[in-house]
């Protein structure tokens, strides 16, 4: 049985994961090690060739050797070149491959985390982990693995040499080594700490860049360019200071190691010289011993640098695994029920919901029959969006339960649940792809005809025809040319093409003018037929067709009924109605 690395307390499970990741490339790694050995071997051989070159060629004037040795030198250097190339190529292969797999793993994991995670973490910070932090790990893997293999081999070889020559003096020279480990460890710890702060500062900077570029319109509108420049300069200054702190910790290890090496060598000269003078050793033995000791301290010094790189890599590992070890708070049931496609009843059974400590929905009881259209109205901030967010499990209820055809949605498979739902969210979000692909996002298998039909039904077809490449125009190329209403209509087309039994429209037509709203409304009304629909509407004039209207105030359903009933009641709905009616009156 080997050592169980997990039993060593300073090695955390995340480091084991990293080692596993490195071990996956064991074949490439062993090839690289062979190359390393070739490099080390040819170095020794080229040094060894000096002896016959001197003795046979120059002293004995051997003509055969005069031909052989240059040929041997050429072969040795050719092999050495191959070894260096192979080692560099293969080690980079391992490093780059680890980066690729770590990035995939991070992205995979982040995509599966719940929406609340994305609300907590800043986009730029997450991007920085996938781009920047992962890179630091590459540097660690390739240089630390290569360096430690090469230096450990050299140290082992030279140690054998000095112990076979003068064992007692070798023992004394080795006393200095444990002393050398103390600064290595202490400085390494410091490097790790500062390195983590650097990564945090870089993440903070990239999140700042993301925000101020994405929101540049607001920066300009409020004349805040100078303010943002100053804030950015502060961030680069902080990063500069941290980087320099890291450099100080990293570079300090070299002079300390040099000095300790010097102490060791001075001691060997003093004590060994004394033994030579007293006649215990010959001068030759002592000189070769001393040469080996000098050579030995060199890889030891390099190991201290490697430790710094290792600590930097471990700091990045920590940040990456902080994310990978994060659990989604929306969990898939162990034996999930697969919801079949078809009309569904949606039931809220005494549902309450809170974001952290703010109660947003209180004791919601609601039974929506399949095919029914329910409109949710009320002042903004009342909790309408939060209520419909519970249906696709963007968030889980805090208490009570939400049932689809009597099945608690927490027991249903998440993907089958979301398959049942088409949603037009309050913010129209499109991706930088063609208009066609943005619509086909709702159903990747949709044919061109279906895409066109969806665009027509959402009254988006006409304005899309005005784009340079029509349906094949990239959203980005339109450079913000799309109006809010146009974006909303593409979003509606995307939801239409999904053709799902449950439809959620969260202020889907709020950015449309009255005329196009009337048109899109018609298309939506056609679409709602036979589907269980939740419509959140801003303008009460657009919900005349609803089977039932719910008035949501402060997280509660305060009124429920048809338009005429609610108006007659002269309660909350009547108040909203009068406000909008009044507004129309003024016009
Ligand atoms: N991610 C969130 N974290 C914390 N509070 C939130 C979050 N989203 C919404 N809220 C709060 O929940 C309440 C209801 O919001 P919302 O459901 O968006 O209302 P509506 O859609 O009716 O305008 C508001 O007070 C809002 O501030
Ligand atoms: Mg809302």
Coordinates of C-alpha atoms and ligand atoms in Angstrom, one line a residue:
X1 CA 0.0 0.0 0.0
X2 CA 1.3 3.5 -0.8
X3 CA 0.8 6.5 1.3
X4 CA -2.8 7.6 1.5
X5 CA -2.4 11.2 0.4
X6 CA -5.8 12.0 1.8
X7 CA -4.6 11.2 5.3
X8 CA -2.1 14.1 5.2
X9 CA -4.0 17.0 6.8
X10 CA -2.5 19.8 4.8
X11 CA -3.7 18.2 1.6
X12 CA -7.3 19.1 1.0
X13 CA -9.8 17.2 -1.2
X14 CA -9.5 19.9 -3.8
X15 CA -5.7 19.2 -4.1
X16 CA -6.5 15.5 -4.5
X17 CA -8.9 16.5 -7.3
X18 CA -6.1 18.5 -8.9
X19 CA -3.6 15.7 -8.6
X20 CA -6.3 13.4 -10.2
X21 CA -6.5 15.9 -13.1
X22 CA -2.8 15.8 -13.5
X23 CA -2.7 12.0 -13.3
X24 CA -5.2 11.8 -16.2
X25 CA -2.3 12.9 -18.4
X26 CA 0.1 10.3 -17.0
X27 CA 1.1 9.0 -20.4
X28 CA 2.1 12.3 -21.8
X29 CA 3.8 13.1 -18.4
X30 CA 5.9 9.9 -18.6
X31 CA 6.9 10.7 -22.1
X32 CA 8.0 14.1 -20.9
X33 CA 9.9 12.5 -18.1
X34 CA 11.8 10.4 -20.6
X35 CA 12.7 13.6 -22.4
X36 CA 13.8 15.1 -19.2
X37 CA 16.1 12.2 -18.5
X38 CA 17.5 12.5 -22.0
X39 CA 18.3 16.1 -21.3
X40 CA 19.9 15.3 -18.0
X41 CA 21.8 12.3 -19.4
X42 CA 23.2 14.2 -22.4
X43 CA 24.3 17.0 -20.1
X44 CA 26.3 14.5 -18.1
X45 CA 27.7 12.8 -21.2
X46 CA 28.8 16.1 -22.8
X47 CA 30.7 16.9 -19.6
X48 CA 32.1 13.4 -19.6
X49 CA 33.3 13.9 -23.2
X50 CA 35.7 16.6 -22.1
X51 CA 38.0 14.0 -20.6
X52 CA 38.7 11.9 -23.8
X53 CA 38.7 15.1 -25.8
X54 CA 41.5 16.4 -23.6
X55 CA 43.4 13.2 -22.9
X56 CA 43.1 11.3 -26.2
X57 CA 43.0 14.1 -28.8
X58 CA 45.1 16.8 -27.3
X59 CA 47.5 14.9 -25.1
X60 CA 47.8 11.5 -26.9
X61 CA 47.1 13.0 -30.4
X62 CA 44.9 10.0 -31.4
X63 CA 43.7 10.6 -35.0
X64 CA 40.8 8.1 -34.7
X65 CA 39.5 9.9 -31.7
X66 CA 39.9 13.2 -33.5
X67 CA 37.1 12.0 -35.9
X68 CA 35.0 10.1 -33.4
X69 CA 34.7 12.8 -30.7
X70 CA 33.3 15.6 -32.9
X71 CA 30.7 13.1 -34.3
X72 CA 29.9 12.0 -30.7
X73 CA 29.5 15.6 -29.7
X74 CA 27.1 16.3 -32.6
X75 CA 25.0 13.2 -31.8
X76 CA 24.8 14.1 -28.1
X77 CA 23.8 17.7 -28.9
X78 CA 21.2 16.5 -31.4
X79 CA 19.7 14.2 -28.9
X80 CA 19.8 16.9 -26.3
X81 CA 17.9 19.3 -28.7
X82 CA 15.2 16.6 -29.3
X83 CA 14.9 16.1 -25.6
X84 CA 14.5 19.8 -24.9
X85 CA 11.9 20.2 -27.6
X86 CA 10.0 17.0 -26.6
X87 CA 10.0 18.1 -22.9
X88 CA 8.7 21.6 -23.6
X89 CA 6.1 20.4 -26.1
X90 CA 4.8 17.5 -23.9
X91 CA 4.8 19.5 -20.7
X92 CA 2.8 22.3 -22.4
X93 CA 0.5 19.7 -23.7
X94 CA -0.2 18.5 -20.2
X95 CA -0.6 22.1 -18.9
X96 CA -2.8 23.2 -21.6
X97 CA -4.9 20.1 -21.4
X98 CA -5.4 20.6 -17.7
X99 CA -6.5 24.2 -18.4
X100 CA -9.0 23.0 -21.0
X101 CA -10.5 20.4 -18.7
X102 CA -10.6 22.7 -15.7
X103 CA -12.3 25.4 -17.8
X104 CA -14.8 23.0 -19.1
X105 CA -15.4 21.7 -15.6
X106 CA -15.9 25.2 -14.2
X107 CA -18.2 26.2 -17.0
X108 CA -20.2 23.0 -16.7
X109 CA -20.6 23.5 -13.0
X110 CA -21.4 27.2 -13.2
X111 CA -24.1 26.6 -15.9
X112 CA -25.8 24.1 -13.6
X113 CA -25.8 26.4 -10.5
X114 CA -29.1 28.1 -9.6
X115 CA -30.1 31.6 -10.5
X116 CA -29.5 32.8 -7.0
X117 CA -25.8 32.1 -7.5
X118 CA -25.7 34.4 -10.5
X119 CA -27.3 37.1 -8.4
X120 CA -24.7 36.8 -5.8
X121 CA -21.6 36.6 -8.0
X122 CA -20.5 39.3 -10.4
X123 CA -20.2 38.4 -14.0
X124 CA -16.8 39.9 -14.4
X125 CA -15.5 38.0 -11.3
X126 CA -16.7 34.7 -12.7
X127 CA -15.2 35.4 -16.1
X128 CA -11.9 36.2 -14.4
X129 CA -11.9 32.8 -12.7
X130 CA -12.3 30.9 -16.0
X131 CA -9.8 33.0 -17.9
X132 CA -7.2 34.2 -15.5
X133 CA -7.1 32.0 -12.4
X134 CA -7.0 28.8 -14.5
X135 CA -3.9 30.1 -16.3
X136 CA -2.0 30.4 -13.1
X137 CA -2.7 26.7 -12.6
X138 CA -1.1 25.9 -16.0
X139 CA 2.1 27.7 -15.0
X140 CA 2.1 25.7 -11.8
X141 CA 1.6 22.4 -13.5
X142 CA 4.1 22.7 -16.3
X143 CA 6.9 24.4 -14.4
X144 CA 6.5 22.7 -11.1
X145 CA 6.2 19.2 -12.5
X146 CA 9.1 19.7 -15.0
X147 CA 11.2 21.5 -12.5
X148 CA 10.7 19.2 -9.6
X149 CA 11.4 16.1 -11.7
X150 CA 14.5 17.6 -13.1
X151 CA 15.8 19.1 -9.9
X152 CA 15.0 16.1 -7.8
X153 CA 16.9 13.9 -10.2
X154 CA 19.9 16.1 -10.2
X155 CA 19.8 16.4 -6.4
X156 CA 19.6 12.7 -6.0
X157 CA 22.5 12.1 -8.4
X158 CA 24.8 14.6 -6.8
X159 CA 23.9 13.5 -3.3
X160 CA 25.1 10.0 -4.2
X161 CA 28.3 11.5 -5.6
X162 CA 29.1 13.5 -2.5
X163 CA 28.2 10.7 0.0
X164 CA 30.4 8.2 -1.9
X165 CA 33.3 10.6 -1.8
X166 CA 33.4 12.0 1.8
X167 CA 30.4 10.8 3.7
X168 CA 30.9 12.6 7.0
X169 CA 31.6 15.9 5.3
X170 CA 28.5 15.3 3.1
X171 CA 26.5 14.8 6.2
X172 CA 27.6 18.2 7.6
X173 CA 26.9 19.9 4.3
X174 CA 23.4 18.5 4.5
X175 CA 22.7 20.1 7.9
X176 CA 22.3 23.4 6.1
X177 CA 19.4 22.0 4.1
X178 CA 16.8 21.8 6.8
X179 CA 17.7 25.3 7.8
X180 CA 17.1 26.3 4.2
X181 CA 13.6 24.8 4.3
X182 CA 12.3 27.2 6.9
X183 CA 12.5 30.4 4.8
X184 CA 11.2 28.4 1.8
X185 CA 8.1 27.5 3.7
X186 CA 7.6 30.8 5.4
X187 CA 8.0 32.8 2.2
X188 CA 5.8 30.3 0.2
X189 CA 3.0 30.9 2.7
X190 CA 3.3 34.7 2.2
X191 CA 3.4 34.2 -1.6
X192 CA 0.2 32.2 -1.5
X193 CA -1.6 34.8 0.6
X194 CA -0.6 37.8 -1.6
X195 CA -1.2 35.8 -4.8
X196 CA -4.8 35.2 -3.7
X197 CA -5.2 38.9 -3.2
X198 CA -3.8 39.6 -6.6
X199 CA -6.3 37.2 -8.2
X200 CA -9.1 38.9 -6.3
X201 CA -7.9 42.3 -7.5
X202 CA -7.8 41.1 -11.1
X203 CA -11.3 39.6 -10.7
X204 CA -12.5 42.9 -9.2
X205 CA -11.0 44.8 -12.1
X206 CA -12.5 42.6 -14.8
X207 CA -16.0 42.9 -13.1
X208 CA -15.5 46.7 -13.1
X209 CA -14.5 46.7 -16.8
X210 CA -17.6 44.5 -17.6
X211 CA -19.9 46.9 -15.8
X212 CA -18.5 50.2 -17.1
X213 CA -18.3 49.0 -20.7
X214 CA -21.7 47.3 -20.7
X215 CA -23.2 50.4 -19.0
X216 CA -21.2 52.9 -21.0
X217 CA -24.3 54.8 -22.1
X218 CA -25.1 55.7 -18.5
X219 CA -21.5 56.7 -17.9
X220 CA -21.7 59.1 -20.8
X221 CA -25.2 60.3 -20.0
X222 CA -24.2 61.3 -16.5
X223 CA -20.8 62.6 -17.6
X224 CA -19.0 60.2 -15.3
X225 CA -16.0 59.4 -17.5
X226 CA -13.5 61.1 -15.2
X227 CA -15.1 59.5 -12.2
X228 CA -14.8 56.0 -13.7
X229 CA -11.3 56.7 -14.9
X230 CA -10.2 57.6 -11.4
X231 CA -11.9 54.5 -10.0
X232 CA -10.1 52.3 -12.6
X233 CA -6.7 54.0 -11.9
X234 CA -7.3 53.2 -8.2
X235 CA -7.8 49.6 -9.0
X236 CA -4.7 49.3 -11.2
X237 CA -2.7 51.0 -8.5
X238 CA -3.9 48.5 -5.9
X239 CA -3.1 45.7 -8.3
X240 CA 0.4 47.1 -8.9
X241 CA 1.1 47.3 -5.2
X242 CA -0.1 43.8 -4.6
X243 CA 1.9 42.5 -7.5
X244 CA 5.0 44.2 -6.1
X245 CA 4.3 42.7 -2.7
X246 CA 4.2 39.3 -4.4
X247 CA 7.5 40.0 -6.2
X248 CA 9.1 41.0 -2.9
X249 CA 8.1 37.8 -1.3
X250 CA 9.1 35.7 -4.3
X251 CA 12.4 37.3 -5.0
X252 CA 13.5 37.3 -1.3
X253 CA 13.7 33.6 -1.4
X254 CA 16.6 33.7 -3.9
X255 CA 19.1 35.9 -1.9
X256 CA 18.2 33.9 1.3
X257 CA 19.0 30.7 -0.5
X258 CA 22.2 32.1 -2.0
X259 CA 23.4 33.2 1.4
X260 CA 22.6 29.8 3.0
X261 CA 24.4 28.1 0.1
X262 CA 27.4 30.4 0.6
X263 CA 27.4 29.5 4.3
X264 CA 27.4 25.8 3.4
X265 CA 30.2 26.2 0.9
X266 CA 32.3 28.3 3.3
X267 CA 31.9 25.7 6.0
X268 CA 32.9 22.9 3.6
X269 CA 36.0 24.9 2.6
X270 CA 36.9 25.7 6.1
X271 CA 36.4 22.2 7.6
X272 CA 37.4 20.2 4.4
X273 CA 40.5 22.4 3.9
X274 CA 41.5 21.7 7.5
X275 CA 41.2 18.0 6.8
X276 CA 43.2 18.3 3.6
X277 CA 46.0 20.1 5.4
X278 CA 46.0 17.5 8.2
X279 CA 46.3 14.9 5.4
X280 CA 43.0 13.0 5.8
X281 CA 41.8 13.6 2.1
X282 CA 43.7 14.2 -1.1
X283 CA 43.3 17.6 -2.8
X284 CA 41.6 15.9 -5.8
X285 CA 38.9 14.2 -3.7
X286 CA 38.2 17.4 -1.9
X287 CA 38.0 19.6 -5.1
X288 CA 35.5 17.2 -6.8
X289 CA 33.5 17.0 -3.6
X290 CA 33.4 20.8 -3.4
X291 CA 32.3 21.0 -7.1
X292 CA 29.5 18.6 -6.4
X293 CA 28.3 20.6 -3.4
X294 CA 28.3 23.8 -5.4
X295 CA 26.3 22.1 -8.1
X296 CA 23.9 20.6 -5.5
X297 CA 22.9 24.0 -4.1
X298 CA 21.8 25.2 -7.5
X299 CA 18.8 22.8 -7.9
X300 CA 18.0 23.3 -4.2
X301 CA 17.8 27.1 -4.9
X302 CA 15.5 26.4 -7.9
X303 CA 13.2 24.3 -5.7
X304 CA 12.6 27.3 -3.6
X305 CA 11.4 29.2 -6.7
X306 CA 9.3 26.3 -7.6
X307 CA 7.7 26.4 -4.3
X308 CA 6.6 30.0 -4.9
X309 CA 5.1 29.0 -8.2
X310 CA 3.4 26.1 -6.5
X311 CA 1.9 28.4 -3.8
X312 CA 0.6 30.8 -6.5
X313 CA -1.0 27.8 -8.3
X314 CA -2.6 26.6 -5.0
X315 CA -4.0 30.0 -4.4
X316 CA -5.7 29.8 -7.8
X317 CA -6.8 26.2 -7.1
X318 CA -8.5 27.4 -4.0
X319 CA -10.5 30.1 -5.9
X320 CA -11.5 27.7 -8.6
X321 CA -12.6 24.9 -6.2
X322 CA -14.5 27.4 -4.1
X323 CA -16.8 27.5 -7.1
X324 CA -16.6 23.9 -8.1
X325 CA -17.5 22.8 -4.6
X326 CA -20.5 25.1 -4.5
X327 CA -23.8 23.2 -4.5
X328 CA -26.8 24.3 -6.4
X329 CA -29.7 25.2 -4.1
X330 CA -32.1 23.9 -6.7
X331 CA -31.6 20.2 -6.3
X332 CA -32.8 17.4 -8.6
X333 CA -34.8 14.7 -6.8
X334 CA -33.0 11.4 -6.6
X335 CA -35.8 9.6 -8.4
X336 CA -37.3 12.4 -10.4
X337 CA -40.8 12.1 -12.0
X338 CA -40.6 12.9 -15.8
X339 CA -43.4 15.3 -16.6
X340 CA -45.0 14.4 -19.8
X341 CA -46.0 17.0 -22.3
X342 CA -49.6 18.0 -22.3
X343 CA -52.1 20.4 -20.6
X344 CA -51.2 20.9 -17.0
X345 CA -52.9 22.2 -13.9
X346 CA -50.7 24.5 -11.7
X347 CA -51.4 24.7 -8.0
X348 CA -49.9 27.0 -5.4
X349 CA -50.6 25.4 -2.0
X350 CA -50.0 27.9 0.7
X351 CA -46.8 29.1 -0.9
X352 CA -44.5 31.6 0.8
X353 CA -41.2 32.8 -0.5
X354 CA -38.4 34.9 0.7
X355 CA -35.1 36.2 -0.7
X356 CA -32.8 35.8 2.3
X357 CA -34.8 37.6 5.0
X358 CA -37.2 39.6 2.9
X359 CA -40.6 37.9 2.7
X360 CA -41.8 38.5 -0.8
X361 CA -44.8 36.1 -1.2
X362 CA -47.1 35.2 1.6
X363 CA -49.5 32.3 1.8
X364 CA -50.3 32.1 -1.9
X365 CA -53.2 29.7 -2.7
X366 CA -54.0 29.4 -6.3
X367 CA -55.3 26.7 -8.6
X368 CA -55.0 27.2 -12.3
X369 CA -56.7 24.7 -14.5
X370 CA -55.2 23.6 -17.7
X371 CA -56.1 26.0 -20.5
X372 CA -56.9 28.7 -18.1
X373 CA -55.5 32.2 -18.6
X374 CA -54.7 34.0 -15.3
X375 CA -53.6 37.6 -15.3
X376 CA -51.5 39.0 -12.5
X377 CA -51.7 42.7 -11.9
X378 CA -50.6 45.1 -9.2
X379 CA -48.1 47.8 -8.4
X380 CA -44.4 47.0 -9.2
X381 CA -42.6 45.4 -6.4
X382 CA -45.7 43.5 -5.4
X383 CA -44.2 40.1 -6.1
X384 CA -45.6 39.1 -9.5
X385 CA -42.3 38.2 -11.1
X386 CA -41.2 36.3 -8.0
X387 CA -44.5 34.3 -8.1
X388 CA -44.0 33.2 -11.7
X389 CA -40.2 32.5 -11.1
X390 CA -41.3 29.7 -8.8
X391 CA -42.9 27.7 -11.6
X392 CA -39.8 26.8 -13.6
X393 CA -37.9 26.5 -10.2
X394 CA -35.7 29.5 -10.8
X395 CA -36.2 29.6 -7.0
X396 CA -37.7 27.1 -4.6
X397 CA -40.6 28.0 -2.4
X398 CA -39.6 28.8 1.2
X399 CA -42.7 27.0 2.5
X400 CA -45.8 25.4 1.1
X401 CA -45.6 23.6 -2.2
X402 CA -46.1 24.2 -5.9
X403 CA -47.8 21.3 -7.8
X404 CA -48.1 20.5 -11.4
X405 CA -51.0 18.0 -12.0
X406 CA -50.7 17.2 -8.3
X407 CA -46.9 16.5 -8.4
X408 CA -44.7 18.6 -6.3
X409 CA -42.3 20.3 -8.8
X410 CA -39.4 19.5 -6.5
X411 CA -40.1 15.8 -7.2
X412 CA -40.1 16.4 -11.0
X413 CA -37.0 16.3 -13.2
X414 CA -35.9 19.9 -13.7
X415 CA -35.4 19.5 -17.4
X416 CA -38.8 17.9 -18.0
X417 CA -40.3 20.7 -15.9
X418 CA -38.7 23.5 -17.8
X419 CA -39.6 21.7 -21.1
X420 CA -43.3 22.4 -20.2
X421 CA -42.8 26.1 -19.9
X422 CA -42.3 28.8 -22.4
X423 CA -41.4 32.2 -20.9
X424 CA -41.0 35.7 -22.0
X425 CA -39.1 37.4 -19.2
X426 CA -39.4 41.0 -18.1
X427 CA -36.0 41.9 -19.5
X428 CA -35.7 41.1 -23.2
X429 CA -32.4 39.1 -23.3
X430 CA -30.9 38.1 -26.7
X431 CA -27.6 36.5 -27.5
X432 CA -25.0 37.7 -29.9
X433 CA -26.0 35.3 -32.7
X434 CA -28.1 35.6 -35.8
X435 CA -31.8 36.6 -35.4
X436 CA -32.7 33.2 -36.7
X437 CA -30.7 31.3 -34.0
X438 CA -32.1 33.6 -31.4
X439 CA -35.6 32.6 -32.3
X440 CA -34.6 28.9 -32.8
X441 CA -33.3 29.0 -29.2
X442 CA -36.8 28.0 -28.3
X443 CA -36.5 24.8 -30.4
X444 CA -33.3 23.9 -32.1
X445 CA -35.0 21.6 -34.4
X446 CA -37.4 24.2 -35.8
X447 CA -37.5 24.4 -39.6
X448 CA -37.0 27.7 -41.5
X449 CA -40.7 27.8 -42.2
X450 CA -41.5 27.4 -38.5
X451 CA -39.0 30.2 -37.7
X452 CA -40.6 32.5 -40.2
X453 CA -44.1 31.7 -38.9
X454 CA -43.1 32.4 -35.3
X455 CA -41.5 35.7 -36.4
X456 CA -44.7 36.6 -38.3
X457 CA -46.9 35.6 -35.3
X458 CA -44.9 37.8 -33.0
X459 CA -45.2 40.7 -35.6
X460 CA -41.4 40.7 -35.9
X461 CA -41.2 39.5 -39.5
X462 CA -41.6 42.9 -41.1
X463 CA -38.9 44.7 -39.2
X464 CA -36.5 41.7 -39.5
X465 CA -36.9 42.0 -43.3
X466 CA -35.4 45.5 -43.0
X467 CA -32.1 44.1 -41.5
X468 CA -29.1 43.8 -43.8
X469 CA -29.1 40.0 -43.8
X470 CA -32.7 39.6 -42.7
X471 CA -33.0 36.5 -40.4
X472 CA -29.2 35.9 -40.7
X473 CA -28.2 39.3 -39.3
X474 CA -26.1 39.1 -36.1
X475 CA -27.7 40.7 -33.1
X476 CA -24.3 42.4 -32.3
X477 CA -24.1 43.9 -35.8
X478 CA -27.3 45.7 -35.2
X479 CA -25.3 47.5 -32.5
X480 CA -28.1 48.3 -30.1
X481 CA -30.2 49.3 -33.1
X482 CA -33.0 47.1 -31.8
X483 CA -35.7 49.0 -29.9
X484 CA -37.1 47.6 -26.7
X485 CA -40.3 46.6 -28.5
X486 CA -38.4 44.9 -31.3
X487 CA -36.3 42.9 -28.8
X488 CA -39.5 41.9 -27.0
X489 CA -41.1 40.7 -30.2
X490 CA -38.0 38.5 -31.0
X491 CA -38.3 37.1 -27.4
X492 CA -42.0 36.4 -28.0
X493 CA -41.1 34.5 -31.3
X494 CA -38.6 32.5 -29.3
X495 CA -41.2 31.6 -26.8
X496 CA -43.8 30.8 -29.5
X497 CA -41.5 28.3 -31.2
X498 CA -41.1 26.4 -28.0
X499 CA -44.8 25.5 -28.2
X500 CA -45.0 24.5 -24.5
X501 CA -48.1 23.8 -22.5
X502 CA -47.5 26.4 -19.8
X503 CA -46.9 29.9 -20.9
X504 CA -45.5 32.7 -18.8
X505 CA -45.6 36.3 -20.1
X506 CA -44.0 38.8 -17.7
X507 CA -44.8 42.2 -19.0
X508 CA -44.0 40.8 -22.5
X509 CA -45.5 43.7 -24.4
X510 CA -44.6 46.5 -22.0
X511 CA -42.2 48.2 -24.4
X512 CA -44.5 48.1 -27.3
X513 CA -46.5 51.1 -28.5
X514 CA -50.3 50.7 -28.2
X515 CA -50.7 49.9 -31.9
X516 CA -48.1 47.0 -32.1
X517 CA -49.2 45.9 -28.7
X518 CA -52.7 45.4 -30.0
X519 CA -51.3 43.3 -32.9
X520 CA -49.0 41.2 -30.8
X521 CA -51.7 40.8 -28.2
X522 CA -53.9 39.1 -30.8
X523 CA -51.1 36.7 -31.7
X524 CA -50.6 36.0 -28.0
X525 CA -54.3 35.4 -27.5
X526 CA -54.2 32.8 -30.3
X527 CA -51.2 31.2 -28.7
X528 CA -52.7 31.1 -25.2
X529 CA -55.6 28.9 -26.4
X530 CA -55.4 25.5 -24.8
X531 CA -52.4 26.5 -22.7
X532 CA -52.1 27.2 -19.0
X533 CA -51.1 30.8 -19.1
X534 CA -49.8 33.3 -16.6
X535 CA -49.8 36.9 -17.9
X536 CA -48.3 39.7 -15.9
X537 CA -49.6 42.9 -17.4
X538 CA -48.8 46.5 -16.8
X539 CA -51.7 47.9 -18.9
X540 CA -55.0 46.7 -17.7
X541 CA -56.5 47.2 -21.2
X542 CA -54.5 44.2 -22.4
X543 CA -56.0 41.6 -20.1
X544 CA -59.7 41.7 -21.1
X545 CA -59.5 38.1 -22.4
X546 CA -58.2 36.6 -19.0
X547 CA -60.4 34.0 -17.3
X548 CA -59.3 35.3 -14.0
X549 CA -57.5 38.4 -12.7
X550 CA -55.4 38.3 -9.5
X551 CA -54.5 41.5 -7.8
X552 CA -51.1 41.1 -6.0
X553 CA -50.3 43.6 -3.3
X554 CA -47.3 43.2 -1.1
X555 CA -46.9 39.5 -1.7
X556 CA -50.5 38.5 -1.2
X557 CA -53.4 37.9 -3.6
X558 CA -55.8 40.5 -2.4
X559 CA -58.5 40.3 -5.0
X560 CA -59.6 37.7 -7.6
X561 CA -62.2 37.7 -10.3
X562 CA -63.3 38.9 -13.7
X563 CA -62.8 42.5 -14.8
X564 CA -66.4 43.6 -14.3
X565 CA -66.6 41.9 -10.9
X566 CA -63.5 43.5 -9.7
X567 CA -64.5 47.0 -11.0
X568 CA -67.8 46.6 -9.2
X569 CA -66.0 45.7 -6.0
X570 CA -64.3 49.1 -6.0
X571 CA -61.2 47.7 -4.2
X572 CA -57.6 47.5 -5.2
X573 CA -58.3 46.7 -8.8
X574 CA -60.6 49.6 -9.1
X575 CA -57.9 51.8 -7.8
X576 CA -55.4 50.6 -10.4
X577 CA -58.1 50.9 -13.0
X578 CA -59.0 54.4 -12.1
X579 CA -55.3 55.4 -12.1
X580 CA -54.8 54.2 -15.6
X581 CA -58.2 55.3 -16.7
X582 CA -57.4 58.7 -15.3
X583 CA -54.1 58.7 -17.2
X584 CA -55.9 58.0 -20.4
X585 CA -58.4 60.8 -19.6
X586 CA -55.6 63.4 -19.2
X587 CA -54.3 62.5 -22.7
Ligands
LIG1 N1 -33.0 38.7 -6.4 C1 -33.7 39.3 -5.5 N2 -33.1 39.4 -4.2 C2 -33.7 40.1 -3.3 N3 -34.9 40.7 -3.4 C3 -35.5 40.7 -4.6 C4 -34.9 40.0 -5.7 N4 -35.8 40.1 -6.8 C5 -36.8 40.8 -6.3 N5 -36.7 41.2 -5.0 C6 -37.7 41.9 -4.2 O1 -38.9 41.2 -4.2 C7 -40.0 42.1 -4.3 C8 -40.9 41.6 -5.4 O2 -40.3 41.8 -6.6 P1 -40.9 41.4 -8.0 O3 -41.4 40.0 -7.8 O4 -39.9 41.7 -9.1 O5 -42.1 42.3 -8.1 P2 -43.0 42.7 -9.4 O6 -42.7 41.8 -10.5 O7 -44.4 42.6 -8.9 O8 -42.6 44.1 -9.7 C9 -39.4 43.5 -4.4 O9 -39.5 44.1 -3.2 C10 -38.0 43.2 -4.9 O10 -37.2 44.2 -4.3
LIG2 MG1 -41.8 42.1 -12.3

